[in-house]
Amino acid sequence: MRSVSIKVKFSLFLALLLLLTVFVLSVFVLRGIQDHQQSRIEKELLQQTRLANLSIKQAFMISPPIEAQQFLRARGQQFAMDLAVYSGLHVVLYGKDGKKVGDSIPLNTSSYGVDNALRFALEGKIAYQREDASIFYLSPIQGPGQQMGVIQFQYSLSNDQRFYHTIAGLFVWTGAAVLAASFILGYLYFSRAASSIAKLNRSAERIRKGEFLTRPPLGRRDELGQLGQAIYYMSTEIRNNISGMKQFIGNVSHEFKTPITSIKAYSELMELYPEDAALAEDAVLHIGAEADRLTDMIDKVLRLSSAEKYDFEYRPEPVDLAALLLDLIGRIKAKAERFGVEIVPRLNPGNAWADRESLIHIFMNLLDNGIKYNVQGGKVVVSNREEKGRALVEIADTGIGIPEEARERVFEPFYTVNKDRSRQSGGTGLGLALVKQLTEKQGGTVELARVEGGTAFRLSFPVRPSFRTPPNKELT
């Protein structure tokens, strides 16, 4: 079954919305016209009734003494004619007994049942009823001390109904015109929006097929344009991620190949010369070192690629930085002594709001680098402080340093400044990439603070306000 186009749906919705607006407006306007007409008619007939009562009462007062009903029967027809001339309406007078005593159209053959309204009027009440295109308005005629009879005005509604139907017809034609015009204009307007949506859909389909965008699909400055920009950025990020992933896989393959090749070479030598004890000892030493390097590389690769698992296990808490750093310095002190490097702690009380296990990996990587890439008799200075609501940690060494041109790349996976030195020290080029990833997961930052005369990494972590501690004397 073929689906209805979105521009047709939008156009119909707009047309129906405007039609509903016209309908509601017409209902209120027509109801207002009816109420106004009824109010005007009632006021006009009430005014005519008062004038008729006044005329009849004055005539009765100045006439020779006569009984009210006799007076009304005697002069009723004349009063009906005079009042009809004055009001322009058909006038009928009734006596107290309900019998007709005057009619401005005596030959009128139309018969309307006004008995119910007449009964109410004879009881001293105003009553009216609608018949076809007329209103019959009946009101009591008050004499000097009592009711003399009833006067009836017949008011034609033809003009009012004609005006009402004219306005109603205008609304009908207006509604039809609005429906047609709004559908056409809406269809033309939404065609452009629908075309933009279709273009976005085609762009998304291209990305799904691996054809990445070279520019934003739309040049609009509205929400669709923003969506087009987002799709373009998404395409760029996917392309960059795929490119980075390919490079990462290539680097992993290359870096894995080196220790595996070394292990394979030594194993083949041992097969060729099984009785050479010196070769066997040397092979065991190198195979073990390469195996350790391979294990370390695999561990770091798995950590770099386990972002989702890490997010699930991430448990931030207030961590005592001074105590943690002293503990880690103690763990790695033996390695530092073996390399002839001194670790100098310059620590202050302070806390960071972070995941403890992540901090251990971060600091151990930086301490290990500070030892491996140092010089004989060098130092690694570890310090911390609190500044502007952030916990700052700096790990600086007096080693070989990092060239200025390598400053922007040191956090890239598998990047090493000196590959020969890295292989000698067991470096994989993954440590700083892991440090950057884990630090940013904590809401922190890491930067290379000094690039000549040694290397210094400065890290910043958030501090929970309730755990902020002012600097105090150094811990050693």
Short mmCIF file of C-alpha atoms in Angstrom, two decimals:
data_model
loop_
_atom_site.label_atom_id
_atom_site.label_comp_id
_atom_site.label_asym_id
_atom_site.label_seq_id
_atom_site.Cartn_x
_atom_site.Cartn_y
_atom_site.Cartn_z
CA MET A 1 0.00 0.00 0.00
CA ARG A 2 1.48 3.33 -1.07
CA SER A 3 1.99 5.82 1.77
CA VAL A 4 0.67 9.38 1.57
CA SER A 5 3.34 12.00 0.90
CA ILE A 6 4.35 14.12 3.87
CA LYS A 7 3.70 17.32 1.91
CA VAL A 8 0.12 16.14 1.25
CA LYS A 9 -0.33 15.39 4.95
CA PHE A 10 1.06 18.78 5.98
CA SER A 11 -1.04 20.57 3.35
CA LEU A 12 -4.23 18.82 4.48
CA PHE A 13 -3.41 19.56 8.09
CA LEU A 14 -2.90 23.26 7.33
CA ALA A 15 -6.08 23.41 5.24
CA LEU A 16 -8.16 21.69 7.93
CA LEU A 17 -6.67 23.90 10.62
CA LEU A 18 -7.60 27.08 8.71
CA LEU A 19 -11.02 25.62 7.87
CA LEU A 20 -11.61 24.89 11.54
CA THR A 21 -10.59 28.46 12.36
CA VAL A 22 -13.08 29.83 9.81
CA PHE A 23 -15.80 27.49 11.11
CA VAL A 24 -15.31 28.48 14.74
CA LEU A 25 -15.17 32.17 13.76
CA SER A 26 -18.35 31.86 11.70
CA VAL A 27 -20.19 30.13 14.55
CA PHE A 28 -19.33 32.91 16.98
CA VAL A 29 -20.06 35.69 14.47
CA LEU A 30 -23.41 34.23 13.40
CA ARG A 31 -24.38 33.60 17.01
CA GLY A 32 -23.48 37.22 17.76
CA ILE A 33 -25.61 38.43 14.83
CA GLN A 34 -28.60 36.40 16.06
CA ASP A 35 -28.25 37.69 19.61
CA HIS A 36 -27.90 41.27 18.38
CA GLN A 37 -30.96 40.96 16.11
CA GLN A 38 -33.07 39.49 18.89
CA SER A 39 -32.01 42.15 21.37
CA ARG A 40 -32.72 44.94 18.86
CA ILE A 41 -36.18 43.52 18.01
CA GLU A 42 -37.14 43.16 21.68
CA LYS A 43 -36.08 46.74 22.44
CA GLU A 44 -37.96 48.09 19.42
CA LEU A 45 -41.17 46.18 20.23
CA LEU A 46 -40.99 47.15 23.89
CA GLN A 47 -40.69 50.81 22.85
CA GLN A 48 -43.69 50.48 20.51
CA THR A 49 -45.69 48.84 23.31
CA ARG A 50 -44.97 51.71 25.71
CA LEU A 51 -45.99 54.30 23.11
CA ALA A 52 -49.21 52.38 22.33
CA ASN A 53 -50.07 52.11 26.03
CA LEU A 54 -49.47 55.83 26.50
CA SER A 55 -51.63 56.80 23.51
CA ILE A 56 -54.53 54.55 24.50
CA LYS A 57 -54.40 55.62 28.16
CA GLN A 58 -54.33 59.35 27.27
CA ALA A 59 -57.27 58.91 24.88
CA PHE A 60 -59.25 57.07 27.56
CA MET A 61 -58.49 59.74 30.17
CA ILE A 62 -59.77 62.64 28.03
CA SER A 63 -62.82 60.82 26.63
CA PRO A 64 -66.30 61.16 28.23
CA PRO A 65 -66.77 58.78 31.15
CA ILE A 66 -67.19 55.28 29.74
CA GLU A 67 -66.40 51.73 30.80
CA ALA A 68 -62.89 50.66 29.67
CA GLN A 69 -64.01 47.64 27.65
CA GLN A 70 -66.72 49.66 25.88
CA PHE A 71 -64.13 52.35 25.10
CA LEU A 72 -61.72 49.79 23.68
CA ARG A 73 -64.42 48.10 21.58
CA ALA A 74 -65.59 51.44 20.27
CA ARG A 75 -62.21 52.81 19.29
CA GLY A 76 -60.09 49.66 18.98
CA GLN A 77 -60.10 49.57 15.19
CA GLN A 78 -59.06 53.20 14.96
CA PHE A 79 -56.29 52.69 17.47
CA ALA A 80 -55.03 49.64 15.52
CA MET A 81 -54.90 51.65 12.29
CA ASP A 82 -53.18 54.64 13.89
CA LEU A 83 -50.59 52.52 15.70
CA ALA A 84 -49.90 50.54 12.50
CA VAL A 85 -49.24 53.77 10.63
CA TYR A 86 -46.94 55.04 13.35
CA SER A 87 -45.01 51.76 13.89
CA GLY A 88 -45.12 50.34 10.37
CA LEU A 89 -46.20 46.99 11.84
CA HIS A 90 -49.33 44.88 11.70
CA VAL A 91 -51.27 45.71 14.93
CA VAL A 92 -54.10 43.75 16.56
CA LEU A 93 -55.98 44.79 19.74
CA TYR A 94 -57.80 42.38 22.08
CA GLY A 95 -60.25 43.14 24.82
CA LYS A 96 -60.07 41.86 28.35
CA ASP A 97 -62.17 38.89 27.27
CA GLY A 98 -59.60 37.93 24.62
CA LYS A 99 -61.74 38.93 21.67
CA LYS A 100 -60.31 40.96 18.84
CA VAL A 101 -61.41 44.62 18.98
CA GLY A 102 -59.16 46.05 16.25
CA ASP A 103 -56.96 44.90 13.36
CA SER A 104 -54.84 47.14 11.14
CA ILE A 105 -55.35 44.60 8.33
CA PRO A 106 -59.01 43.65 8.74
CA LEU A 107 -59.07 41.49 5.62
CA ASN A 108 -56.02 39.47 6.69
CA THR A 109 -56.76 35.77 6.16
CA SER A 110 -53.56 34.42 7.70
CA SER A 111 -54.26 32.39 10.77
CA TYR A 112 -51.57 31.85 13.40
CA GLY A 113 -52.28 30.21 16.69
CA VAL A 114 -51.34 32.82 19.30
CA ASP A 115 -53.77 31.53 21.92
CA ASN A 116 -51.04 30.49 24.36
CA ALA A 117 -49.20 33.81 24.05
CA LEU A 118 -52.56 35.69 24.35
CA ARG A 119 -53.41 33.84 27.54
CA PHE A 120 -50.12 34.96 29.12
CA ALA A 121 -50.66 38.54 27.93
CA LEU A 122 -54.20 38.62 29.43
CA GLU A 123 -52.57 37.71 32.76
CA GLY A 124 -50.45 40.87 32.60
CA LYS A 125 -47.30 39.31 31.10
CA ILE A 126 -45.39 40.05 27.92
CA ALA A 127 -45.26 37.05 25.57
CA TYR A 128 -44.12 36.43 22.02
CA GLN A 129 -43.85 33.54 19.63
CA ARG A 130 -42.12 32.94 16.28
CA GLU A 131 -44.10 31.74 13.28
CA ASP A 132 -42.34 31.30 9.91
CA ALA A 133 -40.69 34.67 9.15
CA SER A 134 -42.61 36.68 11.80
CA ILE A 135 -42.59 37.36 15.51
CA PHE A 136 -45.93 37.91 17.27
CA TYR A 137 -45.32 40.17 20.27
CA LEU A 138 -48.21 40.48 22.76
CA SER A 139 -48.21 42.92 25.68
CA PRO A 140 -50.92 44.00 28.16
CA ILE A 141 -52.69 47.41 27.72
CA GLN A 142 -52.82 49.07 31.12
CA GLY A 143 -55.72 51.37 31.97
CA PRO A 144 -56.00 53.86 34.86
CA GLY A 145 -56.30 51.13 37.47
CA GLN A 146 -56.47 47.85 35.67
CA GLN A 147 -55.59 46.01 32.48
CA MET A 148 -57.78 47.06 29.56
CA GLY A 149 -56.71 44.46 27.02
CA VAL A 150 -53.80 43.23 24.92
CA ILE A 151 -51.92 44.72 21.99
CA GLN A 152 -50.21 42.49 19.41
CA PHE A 153 -47.42 43.54 17.04
CA GLN A 154 -46.44 41.32 14.12
CA TYR A 155 -42.78 41.94 13.27
CA SER A 156 -41.40 40.60 9.96
CA LEU A 157 -38.04 38.80 10.17
CA SER A 158 -37.46 38.71 6.42
CA ASN A 159 -34.76 41.38 6.34
CA ASP A 160 -32.95 40.00 9.37
CA GLN A 161 -33.05 36.46 7.99
CA ARG A 162 -31.86 37.67 4.60
CA PHE A 163 -28.91 39.45 6.24
CA TYR A 164 -28.12 36.39 8.40
CA HIS A 165 -28.18 34.02 5.41
CA THR A 166 -26.02 36.42 3.39
CA ILE A 167 -23.35 36.44 6.10
CA ALA A 168 -23.61 32.65 6.51
CA GLY A 169 -23.18 32.23 2.74
CA LEU A 170 -20.11 34.46 2.82
CA PHE A 171 -18.59 32.25 5.49
CA VAL A 172 -19.35 29.13 3.45
CA TRP A 173 -17.67 30.57 0.36
CA THR A 174 -14.85 31.98 2.44
CA GLY A 175 -14.31 28.58 4.06
CA ALA A 176 -14.24 26.85 0.68
CA ALA A 177 -11.81 29.44 -0.71
CA VAL A 178 -9.59 29.18 2.38
CA LEU A 179 -9.59 25.38 2.14
CA ALA A 180 -8.56 25.42 -1.52
CA ALA A 181 -6.04 28.26 -1.22
CA SER A 182 -4.43 26.95 1.95
CA PHE A 183 -4.07 23.46 0.48
CA ILE A 184 -2.44 24.80 -2.68
CA LEU A 185 -0.15 27.24 -0.86
CA GLY A 186 0.63 24.66 1.83
CA TYR A 187 1.44 22.06 -0.81
CA LEU A 188 3.79 24.47 -2.57
CA TYR A 189 5.44 25.54 0.70
CA PHE A 190 5.78 22.08 2.16
CA SER A 191 7.08 20.74 -1.14
CA ARG A 192 10.32 22.58 -0.43
CA ALA A 193 10.47 21.23 3.12
CA ALA A 194 9.61 17.72 1.91
CA SER A 195 12.33 17.97 -0.74
CA SER A 196 14.81 18.94 1.98
CA ILE A 197 13.71 15.98 4.11
CA ALA A 198 14.08 13.67 1.13
CA LYS A 199 17.56 15.08 0.53
CA LEU A 200 18.47 14.43 4.18
CA ASN A 201 17.13 10.88 3.81
CA ARG A 202 19.28 10.32 0.74
CA SER A 203 22.31 11.68 2.59
CA ALA A 204 21.69 9.29 5.48
CA GLU A 205 21.33 6.43 3.00
CA ARG A 206 24.66 7.37 1.41
CA ILE A 207 26.32 7.31 4.82
CA ARG A 208 24.78 3.89 5.48
CA LYS A 209 26.39 2.64 2.27
CA GLY A 210 29.75 4.09 3.25
CA GLU A 211 29.63 7.13 0.94
CA PHE A 212 30.57 10.00 3.26
CA LEU A 213 29.50 13.60 2.68
CA THR A 214 31.94 16.26 1.50
CA ARG A 215 29.65 19.17 2.40
CA PRO A 216 26.37 19.81 4.28
CA PRO A 217 23.37 18.51 2.28
CA LEU A 218 21.28 21.67 2.87
CA GLY A 219 21.97 25.39 2.87
CA ARG A 220 18.92 26.32 4.98
CA ARG A 221 19.16 28.31 8.20
CA ASP A 222 16.31 26.63 10.07
CA GLU A 223 15.94 23.37 12.00
CA LEU A 224 16.25 21.32 8.81
CA GLY A 225 19.48 23.14 8.01
CA GLN A 226 20.75 22.39 11.51
CA LEU A 227 19.80 18.73 11.03
CA GLY A 228 21.71 18.75 7.74
CA GLN A 229 24.76 20.19 9.51
CA ALA A 230 24.45 17.49 12.20
CA ILE A 231 24.28 14.75 9.54
CA TYR A 232 27.35 16.23 7.84
CA TYR A 233 29.27 16.35 11.10
CA MET A 234 28.14 12.81 11.88
CA SER A 235 29.40 11.69 8.47
CA THR A 236 32.72 13.42 9.09
CA GLU A 237 33.09 11.87 12.53
CA ILE A 238 32.21 8.39 11.24
CA ARG A 239 34.75 8.78 8.41
CA ASN A 240 37.40 9.99 10.86
CA ASN A 241 36.61 7.19 13.30
CA ILE A 242 36.79 4.57 10.58
CA SER A 243 40.04 6.06 9.33
CA GLY A 244 41.38 6.18 12.87
CA MET A 245 40.21 2.63 13.49
CA LYS A 246 41.98 1.42 10.36
CA GLN A 247 45.11 3.24 11.41
CA PHE A 248 44.76 1.84 14.90
CA ILE A 249 44.36 -1.71 13.58
CA GLY A 250 47.31 -1.18 11.29
CA ASN A 251 49.42 0.10 14.17
CA VAL A 252 48.31 -2.77 16.39
CA SER A 253 49.20 -5.28 13.70
CA HIS A 254 52.57 -3.65 13.12
CA GLU A 255 53.42 -3.35 16.80
CA PHE A 256 52.28 -6.90 17.55
CA LYS A 257 54.35 -8.19 14.66
CA THR A 258 57.66 -6.96 16.16
CA PRO A 259 57.63 -8.98 19.43
CA ILE A 260 56.02 -11.98 17.70
CA THR A 261 58.75 -11.93 15.04
CA SER A 262 61.41 -11.78 17.74
CA ILE A 263 59.83 -14.64 19.68
CA LYS A 264 59.53 -16.72 16.51
CA ALA A 265 63.14 -16.01 15.53
CA TYR A 266 64.53 -17.10 18.91
CA SER A 267 62.35 -20.21 18.94
CA GLU A 268 63.66 -21.18 15.50
CA LEU A 269 67.26 -20.61 16.66
CA MET A 270 66.64 -22.85 19.66
CA GLU A 271 65.35 -25.57 17.28
CA LEU A 272 68.44 -25.21 15.08
CA TYR A 273 70.92 -25.15 17.98
CA PRO A 274 69.28 -27.10 20.82
CA GLU A 275 72.62 -27.80 22.56
CA ASP A 276 73.82 -24.16 22.67
CA ALA A 277 73.30 -23.26 26.35
CA ALA A 278 74.28 -19.60 25.92
CA LEU A 279 71.86 -19.19 23.01
CA ALA A 280 69.11 -20.89 24.99
CA GLU A 281 69.69 -18.58 27.96
CA ASP A 282 69.71 -15.50 25.73
CA ALA A 283 66.60 -16.74 23.88
CA VAL A 284 64.69 -17.37 27.10
CA LEU A 285 65.58 -13.85 28.33
CA HIS A 286 64.48 -12.16 25.10
CA ILE A 287 61.39 -14.30 24.61
CA GLY A 288 60.29 -13.47 28.16
CA ALA A 289 60.89 -9.74 27.61
CA GLU A 290 59.01 -9.73 24.31
CA ALA A 291 56.19 -11.78 25.85
CA ASP A 292 55.92 -9.26 28.70
CA ARG A 293 55.88 -6.41 26.19
CA LEU A 294 53.22 -8.17 24.15
CA THR A 295 51.11 -8.82 27.26
CA ASP A 296 51.40 -5.17 28.33
CA MET A 297 50.43 -4.04 24.83
CA ILE A 298 47.40 -6.31 24.74
CA ASP A 299 46.29 -5.11 28.17
CA LYS A 300 46.48 -1.46 27.11
CA VAL A 301 44.76 -2.09 23.78
CA LEU A 302 41.90 -3.80 25.61
CA ARG A 303 41.63 -0.88 28.02
CA LEU A 304 41.57 1.64 25.17
CA SER A 305 38.83 -0.26 23.34
CA SER A 306 36.61 -0.98 26.37
CA ALA A 307 34.98 2.42 26.74
CA GLU A 308 31.44 1.06 27.19
CA LYS A 309 32.52 -1.48 29.79
CA TYR A 310 34.49 1.23 31.54
CA ASP A 311 31.49 3.56 31.67
CA PHE A 312 29.48 0.78 33.27
CA GLU A 313 32.15 0.15 35.95
CA TYR A 314 32.99 3.81 36.58
CA ARG A 315 32.48 4.63 40.28
CA PRO A 316 33.63 8.13 41.27
CA GLU A 317 34.41 8.86 44.93
CA PRO A 318 36.54 11.27 46.96
CA VAL A 319 40.12 10.06 46.57
CA ASP A 320 42.94 11.23 48.88
CA LEU A 321 45.53 12.16 46.26
CA ALA A 322 48.49 12.45 48.64
CA ALA A 323 47.88 9.01 50.16
CA LEU A 324 47.28 7.40 46.76
CA LEU A 325 50.39 8.93 45.18
CA LEU A 326 52.58 7.92 48.15
CA ASP A 327 51.27 4.35 47.85
CA LEU A 328 52.01 4.22 44.10
CA ILE A 329 55.48 5.71 44.62
CA GLY A 330 56.15 2.91 47.10
CA ARG A 331 55.04 0.28 44.58
CA ILE A 332 57.33 1.53 41.80
CA LYS A 333 60.28 2.59 43.97
CA ALA A 334 62.18 -0.65 43.32
CA LYS A 335 62.01 -0.12 39.55
CA ALA A 336 63.18 3.47 39.97
CA GLU A 337 66.22 2.30 41.98
CA ARG A 338 67.02 -0.27 39.30
CA PHE A 339 67.09 2.49 36.68
CA GLY A 340 69.05 4.81 39.00
CA VAL A 341 66.16 7.31 39.27
CA GLU A 342 64.98 9.07 42.45
CA ILE A 343 61.27 9.79 42.97
CA VAL A 344 60.73 13.02 44.95
CA PRO A 345 57.22 13.50 46.45
CA ARG A 346 56.05 17.07 47.14
CA LEU A 347 52.50 16.38 48.17
CA ASN A 348 49.81 18.41 49.91
CA PRO A 349 46.55 17.19 51.46
CA GLY A 350 43.80 17.25 48.86
CA ASN A 351 41.05 15.17 47.30
CA ALA A 352 39.81 14.54 43.79
CA TRP A 353 36.34 13.33 42.79
CA ALA A 354 37.28 10.42 40.52
CA ASP A 355 37.38 6.66 40.04
CA ARG A 356 40.21 5.27 42.20
CA GLU A 357 41.18 2.43 39.83
CA SER A 358 41.38 4.87 36.92
CA LEU A 359 43.66 7.18 38.89
CA ILE A 360 45.94 4.23 39.68
CA HIS A 361 46.30 3.43 35.95
CA ILE A 362 46.85 7.11 35.10
CA PHE A 363 49.54 7.80 37.71
CA MET A 364 51.32 4.43 37.29
CA ASN A 365 51.67 5.02 33.53
CA LEU A 366 53.12 8.50 34.06
CA LEU A 367 55.46 7.35 36.85
CA ASP A 368 56.61 4.42 34.71
CA ASN A 369 57.31 6.74 31.76
CA GLY A 370 59.19 9.14 34.05
CA ILE A 371 61.48 6.28 35.09
CA LYS A 372 61.96 4.55 31.70
CA TYR A 373 62.69 7.74 29.74
CA ASN A 374 64.90 9.34 32.37
CA VAL A 375 68.69 9.49 32.66
CA GLN A 376 70.97 7.77 35.15
CA GLY A 377 70.83 9.76 38.37
CA GLY A 378 67.69 11.62 37.24
CA LYS A 379 64.61 12.53 39.27
CA VAL A 380 60.84 12.25 39.02
CA VAL A 381 59.10 14.98 41.02
CA VAL A 382 55.48 14.32 42.00
CA SER A 383 53.46 17.28 43.34
CA ASN A 384 49.86 18.27 43.83
CA ARG A 385 47.83 21.30 44.88
CA GLU A 386 44.31 22.70 44.69
CA GLU A 387 43.55 25.70 42.51
CA LYS A 388 40.20 27.31 41.61
CA GLY A 389 38.21 24.31 42.71
CA ARG A 390 40.34 21.83 40.77
CA ALA A 391 42.81 19.22 41.99
CA LEU A 392 46.12 19.61 40.11
CA VAL A 393 48.75 16.87 39.91
CA GLU A 394 52.12 17.30 38.18
CA ILE A 395 54.58 14.49 37.39
CA ALA A 396 57.87 15.92 36.07
CA ASP A 397 61.10 14.13 35.17
CA THR A 398 64.62 15.19 34.24
CA GLY A 399 64.84 12.76 31.33
CA ILE A 400 65.38 12.94 27.60
CA GLY A 401 62.42 15.27 27.01
CA ILE A 402 59.98 15.50 24.12
CA PRO A 403 60.68 17.58 21.00
CA GLU A 404 58.38 20.50 20.26
CA GLU A 405 57.21 18.95 16.97
CA ALA A 406 55.99 15.86 18.85
CA ARG A 407 53.98 17.85 21.40
CA GLU A 408 50.63 17.45 19.61
CA ARG A 409 51.03 13.72 18.93
CA VAL A 410 52.25 12.25 22.20
CA PHE A 411 48.71 11.22 23.20
CA GLU A 412 48.04 9.34 19.96
CA PRO A 413 47.92 5.52 20.22
CA PHE A 414 51.22 3.80 19.27
CA TYR A 415 53.02 7.11 18.77
CA THR A 416 56.55 7.08 20.21
CA VAL A 417 59.15 9.84 19.95
CA ASN A 418 62.05 7.36 19.66
CA LYS A 419 61.04 3.88 18.54
CA ASP A 420 64.45 2.36 19.31
CA ARG A 421 64.42 3.77 22.84
CA SER A 422 60.82 2.60 23.28
CA ARG A 423 61.68 -0.95 22.29
CA GLN A 424 64.67 -0.95 24.61
CA SER A 425 62.57 0.26 27.52
CA GLY A 426 59.53 -1.89 26.65
CA GLY A 427 57.37 1.06 25.59
CA THR A 428 54.30 0.42 23.44
CA GLY A 429 53.14 3.94 22.64
CA LEU A 430 49.78 3.24 24.30
CA GLY A 431 50.41 4.54 27.81
CA LEU A 432 49.75 8.25 27.18
CA ALA A 433 46.73 7.48 24.99
CA LEU A 434 45.29 5.49 27.89
CA VAL A 435 46.17 8.30 30.33
CA LYS A 436 44.31 10.86 28.19
CA GLN A 437 41.24 8.66 27.78
CA LEU A 438 40.94 7.79 31.48
CA THR A 439 41.61 11.39 32.59
CA GLU A 440 38.89 12.80 30.37
CA LYS A 441 36.50 10.12 31.65
CA GLN A 442 36.94 11.68 35.09
CA GLY A 443 36.01 15.10 33.78
CA GLY A 444 39.69 16.00 33.94
CA THR A 445 42.39 17.27 31.60
CA VAL A 446 46.00 16.34 30.90
CA GLU A 447 48.61 18.47 29.18
CA LEU A 448 52.30 18.43 28.41
CA ALA A 449 53.57 21.26 30.59
CA ARG A 450 57.27 21.30 29.65
CA VAL A 451 58.96 20.01 26.51
CA GLU A 452 62.67 20.85 27.02
CA GLY A 453 65.06 19.80 29.82
CA GLY A 454 62.78 16.94 30.77
CA THR A 455 59.08 16.24 30.61
CA ALA A 456 56.21 17.37 32.87
CA PHE A 457 52.61 16.25 32.65
CA ARG A 458 50.00 18.36 34.43
CA LEU A 459 46.63 16.81 35.26
CA SER A 460 43.48 18.48 36.53
CA PHE A 461 40.52 16.75 38.22
CA PRO A 462 37.23 18.03 39.69
CA VAL A 463 36.91 18.46 43.45
CA ARG A 464 33.74 17.83 45.38
CA PRO A 465 33.02 21.03 47.40
CA SER A 466 32.50 19.09 50.63
CA PHE A 467 35.92 17.47 50.24
CA ARG A 468 37.94 20.57 49.43
CA THR A 469 40.94 20.84 51.75
CA PRO A 470 43.21 23.91 52.04
CA PRO A 471 46.91 23.37 51.25
CA ASN A 472 49.01 22.38 54.23
CA LYS A 473 52.58 21.35 54.91
CA GLU A 474 54.21 18.98 52.43
CA LEU A 475 54.08 15.24 53.01
CA THR A 476 57.23 13.17 52.50
#
